[in-house]
PDB file of C-alpha atoms in Angstrom:
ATOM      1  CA  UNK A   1     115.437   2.380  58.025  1.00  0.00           C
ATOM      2  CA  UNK A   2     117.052   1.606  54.921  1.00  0.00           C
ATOM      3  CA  UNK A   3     120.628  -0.058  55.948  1.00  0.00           C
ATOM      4  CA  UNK A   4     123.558   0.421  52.952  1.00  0.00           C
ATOM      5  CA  UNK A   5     127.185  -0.774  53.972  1.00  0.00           C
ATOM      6  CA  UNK A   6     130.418   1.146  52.660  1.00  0.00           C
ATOM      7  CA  UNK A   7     132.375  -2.194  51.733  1.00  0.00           C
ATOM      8  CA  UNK A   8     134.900  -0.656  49.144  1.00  0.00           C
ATOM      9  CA  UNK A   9     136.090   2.687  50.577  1.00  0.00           C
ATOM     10  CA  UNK A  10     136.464   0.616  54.197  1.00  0.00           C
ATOM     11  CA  UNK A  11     138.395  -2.037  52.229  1.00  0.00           C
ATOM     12  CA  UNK A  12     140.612   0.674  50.257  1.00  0.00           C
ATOM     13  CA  UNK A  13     141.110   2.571  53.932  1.00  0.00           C
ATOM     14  CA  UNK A  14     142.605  -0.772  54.969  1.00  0.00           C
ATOM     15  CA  UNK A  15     144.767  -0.960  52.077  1.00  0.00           C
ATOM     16  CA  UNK A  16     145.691   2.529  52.891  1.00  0.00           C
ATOM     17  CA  UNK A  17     146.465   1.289  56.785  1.00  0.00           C
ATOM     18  CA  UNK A  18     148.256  -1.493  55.612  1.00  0.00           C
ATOM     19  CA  UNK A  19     150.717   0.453  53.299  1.00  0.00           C
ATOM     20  CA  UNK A  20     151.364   2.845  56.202  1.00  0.00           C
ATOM     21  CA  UNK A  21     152.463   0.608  58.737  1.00  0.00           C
ATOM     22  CA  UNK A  22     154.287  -1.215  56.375  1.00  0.00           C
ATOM     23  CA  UNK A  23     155.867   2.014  55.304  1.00  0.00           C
ATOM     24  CA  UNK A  24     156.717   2.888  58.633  1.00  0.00           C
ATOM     25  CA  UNK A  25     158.179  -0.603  59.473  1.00  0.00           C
ATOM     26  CA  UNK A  26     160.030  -0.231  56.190  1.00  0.00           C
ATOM     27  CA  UNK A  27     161.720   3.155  57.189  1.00  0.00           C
ATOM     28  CA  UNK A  28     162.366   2.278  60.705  1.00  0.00           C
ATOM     29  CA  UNK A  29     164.331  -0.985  59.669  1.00  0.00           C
ATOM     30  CA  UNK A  30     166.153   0.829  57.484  1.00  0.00           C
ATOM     31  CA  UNK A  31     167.064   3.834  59.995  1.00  0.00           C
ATOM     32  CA  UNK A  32     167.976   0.827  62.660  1.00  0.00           C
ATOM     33  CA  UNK A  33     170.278  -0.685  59.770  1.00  0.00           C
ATOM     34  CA  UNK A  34     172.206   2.464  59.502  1.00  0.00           C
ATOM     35  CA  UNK A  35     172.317   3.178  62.824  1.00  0.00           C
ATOM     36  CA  UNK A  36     174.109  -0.254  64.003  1.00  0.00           C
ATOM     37  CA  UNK A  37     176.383  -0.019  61.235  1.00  0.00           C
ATOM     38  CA  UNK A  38     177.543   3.194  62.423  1.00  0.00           C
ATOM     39  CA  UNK A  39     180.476   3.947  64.600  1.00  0.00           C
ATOM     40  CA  UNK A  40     179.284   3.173  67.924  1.00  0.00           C
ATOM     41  CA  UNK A  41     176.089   1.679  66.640  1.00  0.00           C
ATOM     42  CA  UNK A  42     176.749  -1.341  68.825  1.00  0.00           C
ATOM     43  CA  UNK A  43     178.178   0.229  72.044  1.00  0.00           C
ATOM     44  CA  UNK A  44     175.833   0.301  74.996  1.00  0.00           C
ATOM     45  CA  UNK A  45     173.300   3.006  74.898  1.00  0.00           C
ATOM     46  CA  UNK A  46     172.980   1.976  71.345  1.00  0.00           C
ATOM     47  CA  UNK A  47     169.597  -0.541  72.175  1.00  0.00           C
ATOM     48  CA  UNK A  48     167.875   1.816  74.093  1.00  0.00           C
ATOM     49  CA  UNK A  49     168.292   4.587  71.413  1.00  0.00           C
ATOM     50  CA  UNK A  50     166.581   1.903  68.933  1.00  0.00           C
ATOM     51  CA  UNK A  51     164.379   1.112  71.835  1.00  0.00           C
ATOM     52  CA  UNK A  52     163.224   4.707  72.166  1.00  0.00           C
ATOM     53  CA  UNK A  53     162.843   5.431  68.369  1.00  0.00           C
ATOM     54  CA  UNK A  54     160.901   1.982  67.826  1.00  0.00           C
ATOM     55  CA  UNK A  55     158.062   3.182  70.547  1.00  0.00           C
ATOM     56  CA  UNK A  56     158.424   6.483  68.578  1.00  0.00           C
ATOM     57  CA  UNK A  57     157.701   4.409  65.120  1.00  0.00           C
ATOM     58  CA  UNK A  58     155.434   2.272  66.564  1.00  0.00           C
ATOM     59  CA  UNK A  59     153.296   5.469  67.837  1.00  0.00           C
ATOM     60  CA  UNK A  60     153.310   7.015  64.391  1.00  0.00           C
ATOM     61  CA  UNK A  61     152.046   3.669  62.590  1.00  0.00           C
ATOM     62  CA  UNK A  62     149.109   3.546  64.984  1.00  0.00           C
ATOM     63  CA  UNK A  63     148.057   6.806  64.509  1.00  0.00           C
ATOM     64  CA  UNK A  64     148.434   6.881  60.798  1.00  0.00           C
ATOM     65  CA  UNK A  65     146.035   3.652  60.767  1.00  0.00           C
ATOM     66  CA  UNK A  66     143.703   5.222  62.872  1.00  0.00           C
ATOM     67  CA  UNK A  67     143.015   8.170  60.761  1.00  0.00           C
ATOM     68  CA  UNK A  68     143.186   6.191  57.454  1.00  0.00           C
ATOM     69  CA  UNK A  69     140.440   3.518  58.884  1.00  0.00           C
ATOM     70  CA  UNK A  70     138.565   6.105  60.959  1.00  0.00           C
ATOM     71  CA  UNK A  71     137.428   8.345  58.004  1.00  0.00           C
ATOM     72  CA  UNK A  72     135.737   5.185  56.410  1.00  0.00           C
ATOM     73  CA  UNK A  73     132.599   4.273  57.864  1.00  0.00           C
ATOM     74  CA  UNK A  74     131.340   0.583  58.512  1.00  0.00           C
ATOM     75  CA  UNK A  75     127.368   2.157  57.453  1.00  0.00           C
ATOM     76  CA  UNK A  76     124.830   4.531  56.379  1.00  0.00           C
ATOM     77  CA  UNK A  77     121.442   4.419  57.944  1.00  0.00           C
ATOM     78  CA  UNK A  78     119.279   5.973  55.787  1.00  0.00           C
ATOM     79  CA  UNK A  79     115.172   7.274  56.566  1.00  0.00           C
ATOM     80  CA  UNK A  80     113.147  10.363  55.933  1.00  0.00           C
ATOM     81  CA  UNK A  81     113.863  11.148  59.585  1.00  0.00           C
ATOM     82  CA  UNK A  82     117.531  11.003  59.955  1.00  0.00           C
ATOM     83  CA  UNK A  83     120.447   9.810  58.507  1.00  0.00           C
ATOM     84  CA  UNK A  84     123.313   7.350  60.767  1.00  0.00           C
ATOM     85  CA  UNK A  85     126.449   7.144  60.308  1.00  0.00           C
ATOM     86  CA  UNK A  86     128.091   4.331  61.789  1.00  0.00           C
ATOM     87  CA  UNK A  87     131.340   4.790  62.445  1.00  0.00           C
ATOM     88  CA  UNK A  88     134.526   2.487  61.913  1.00  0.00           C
ATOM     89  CA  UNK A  89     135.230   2.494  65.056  1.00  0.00           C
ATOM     90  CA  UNK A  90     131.263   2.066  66.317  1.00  0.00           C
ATOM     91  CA  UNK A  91     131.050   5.965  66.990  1.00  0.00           C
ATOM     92  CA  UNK A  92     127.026   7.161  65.312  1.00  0.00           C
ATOM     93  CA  UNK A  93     127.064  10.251  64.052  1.00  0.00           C
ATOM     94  CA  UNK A  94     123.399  12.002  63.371  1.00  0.00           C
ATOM     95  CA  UNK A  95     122.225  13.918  60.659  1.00  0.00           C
ATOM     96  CA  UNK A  96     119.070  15.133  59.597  1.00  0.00           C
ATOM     97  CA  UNK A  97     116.474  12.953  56.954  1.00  0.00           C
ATOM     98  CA  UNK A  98     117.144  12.839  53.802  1.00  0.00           C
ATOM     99  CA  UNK A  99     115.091  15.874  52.687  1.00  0.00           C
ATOM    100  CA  UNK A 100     117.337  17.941  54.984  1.00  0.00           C
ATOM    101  CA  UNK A 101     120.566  16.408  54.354  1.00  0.00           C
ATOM    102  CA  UNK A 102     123.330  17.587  52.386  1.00  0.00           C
ATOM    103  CA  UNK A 103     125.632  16.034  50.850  1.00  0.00           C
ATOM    104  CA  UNK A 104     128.916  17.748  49.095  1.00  0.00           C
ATOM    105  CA  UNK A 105     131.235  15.656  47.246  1.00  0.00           C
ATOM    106  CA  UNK A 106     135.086  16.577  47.384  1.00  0.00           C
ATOM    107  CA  UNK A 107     136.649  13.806  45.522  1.00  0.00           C
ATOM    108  CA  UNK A 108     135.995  10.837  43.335  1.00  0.00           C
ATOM    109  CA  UNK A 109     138.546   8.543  43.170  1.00  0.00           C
ATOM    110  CA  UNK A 110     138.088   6.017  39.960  1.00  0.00           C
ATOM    111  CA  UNK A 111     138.582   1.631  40.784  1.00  0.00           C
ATOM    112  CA  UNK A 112     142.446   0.882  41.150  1.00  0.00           C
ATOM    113  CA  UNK A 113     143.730  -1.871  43.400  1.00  0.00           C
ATOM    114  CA  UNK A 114     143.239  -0.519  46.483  1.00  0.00           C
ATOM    115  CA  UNK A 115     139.502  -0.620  46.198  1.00  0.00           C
ATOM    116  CA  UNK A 116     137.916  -2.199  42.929  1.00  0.00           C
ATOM    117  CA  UNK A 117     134.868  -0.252  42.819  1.00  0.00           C
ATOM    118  CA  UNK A 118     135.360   3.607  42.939  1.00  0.00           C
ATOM    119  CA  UNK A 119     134.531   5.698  46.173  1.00  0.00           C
ATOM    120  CA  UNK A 120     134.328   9.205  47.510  1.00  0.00           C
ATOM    121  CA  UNK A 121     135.127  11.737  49.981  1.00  0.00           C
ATOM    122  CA  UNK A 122     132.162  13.443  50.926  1.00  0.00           C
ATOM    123  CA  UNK A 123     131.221  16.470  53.366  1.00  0.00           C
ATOM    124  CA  UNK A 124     127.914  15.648  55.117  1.00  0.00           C
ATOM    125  CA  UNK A 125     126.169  18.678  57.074  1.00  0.00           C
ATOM    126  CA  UNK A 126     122.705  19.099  58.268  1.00  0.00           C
ATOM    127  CA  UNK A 127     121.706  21.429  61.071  1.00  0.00           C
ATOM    128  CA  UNK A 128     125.376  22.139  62.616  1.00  0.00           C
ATOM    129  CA  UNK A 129     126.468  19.036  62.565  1.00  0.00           C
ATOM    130  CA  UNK A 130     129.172  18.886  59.628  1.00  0.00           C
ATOM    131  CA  UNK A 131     131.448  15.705  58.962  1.00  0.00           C
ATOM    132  CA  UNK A 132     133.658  14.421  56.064  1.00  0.00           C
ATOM    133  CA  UNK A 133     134.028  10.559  55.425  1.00  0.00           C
ATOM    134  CA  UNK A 134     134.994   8.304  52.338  1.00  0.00           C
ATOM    135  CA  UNK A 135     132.000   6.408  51.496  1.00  0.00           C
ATOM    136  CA  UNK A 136     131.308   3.902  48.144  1.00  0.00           C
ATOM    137  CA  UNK A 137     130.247   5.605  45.212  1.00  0.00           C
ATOM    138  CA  UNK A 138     127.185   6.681  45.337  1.00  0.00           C
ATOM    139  CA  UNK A 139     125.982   5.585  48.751  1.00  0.00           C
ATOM    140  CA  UNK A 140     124.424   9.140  49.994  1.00  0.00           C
ATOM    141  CA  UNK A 141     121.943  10.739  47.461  1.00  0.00           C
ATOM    142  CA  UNK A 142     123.760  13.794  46.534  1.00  0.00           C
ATOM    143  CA  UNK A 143     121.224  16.762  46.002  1.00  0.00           C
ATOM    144  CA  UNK A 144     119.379  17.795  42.916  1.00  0.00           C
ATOM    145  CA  UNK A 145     121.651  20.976  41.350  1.00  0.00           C
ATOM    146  CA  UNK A 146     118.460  22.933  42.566  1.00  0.00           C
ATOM    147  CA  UNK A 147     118.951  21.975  45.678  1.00  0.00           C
ATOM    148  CA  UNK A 148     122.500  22.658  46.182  1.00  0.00           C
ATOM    149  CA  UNK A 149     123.513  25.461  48.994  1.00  0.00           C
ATOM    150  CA  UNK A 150     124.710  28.240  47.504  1.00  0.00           C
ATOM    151  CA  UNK A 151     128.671  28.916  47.828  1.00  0.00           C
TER     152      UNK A 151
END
């Protein structure tokens, strides 16, 4: 089983989680700011309004990292066989060899500095299993245009 890691879309999806929670930090400091200067902003029931909207921000900056990191595979497990995809998170998902497999890409998104080599969003289906994940450039063998599914 031929073994091919996705380093640069799992290092641009933690870019991606790392500009999110920053974001959301960002936002939330600002809000908290404005909401102590206000009238009242220091009066009792003031900290556990920040309290409540911090858990709130917090919440929000975990899921957003989640789905940025989870859509980026760690692998790609490649034989005539089947076809594994390792998950970020450890999770394998199972597809069909590679004579079976098919591979649709969505998007192509050229070097920049969140990854420096350029990666894709791809839809992977074989039998009824059907997935989409950001993968490096080229790591699934896309189809021969004669071998494409029809629309």
């Amino acid at each position: 089983m031929e073994r091919r890691p996705n380093t640069a879309a799992l290092r641009r999806a933690l870019w991606l989680a790392v500009l999110y929670v920053v974001g959301i930090a960002v936002v939330y400091a600002l809000l908290a700011v404005l909401a102590r200067l206000a009238p009242g902003g220091t009066g009792p029931g003031a900290a556990n309004e920040l309290g409540a909207f911090a858990a709130i921000a917090a919440l929000l900056a975990l899921a957003g990292a989640t789905v940025a990191l989870g859509s980026a595979p760690r692998e790609v497990l490649l034989s005539e066989r089947q076809t594994v995809v390792v998950g970020r998170f450890g999770r394998r998902y199972v597809f069909p060899g590679r004579d079976r497999l098919r591979v649709t890409v969505l998007r192509r998104v050229p070097p920049g500095w969140l990854s420096s080599t350029a990666v894709e969003t791809v839809e992977i289906f074989g039998g009824s299993t059907r997935r989409t994940f950001t993968v490096d450039e080229g790591l699934l063998p896309e189809p021969a245009p004669e071998d494409e599914p029809a629309p």
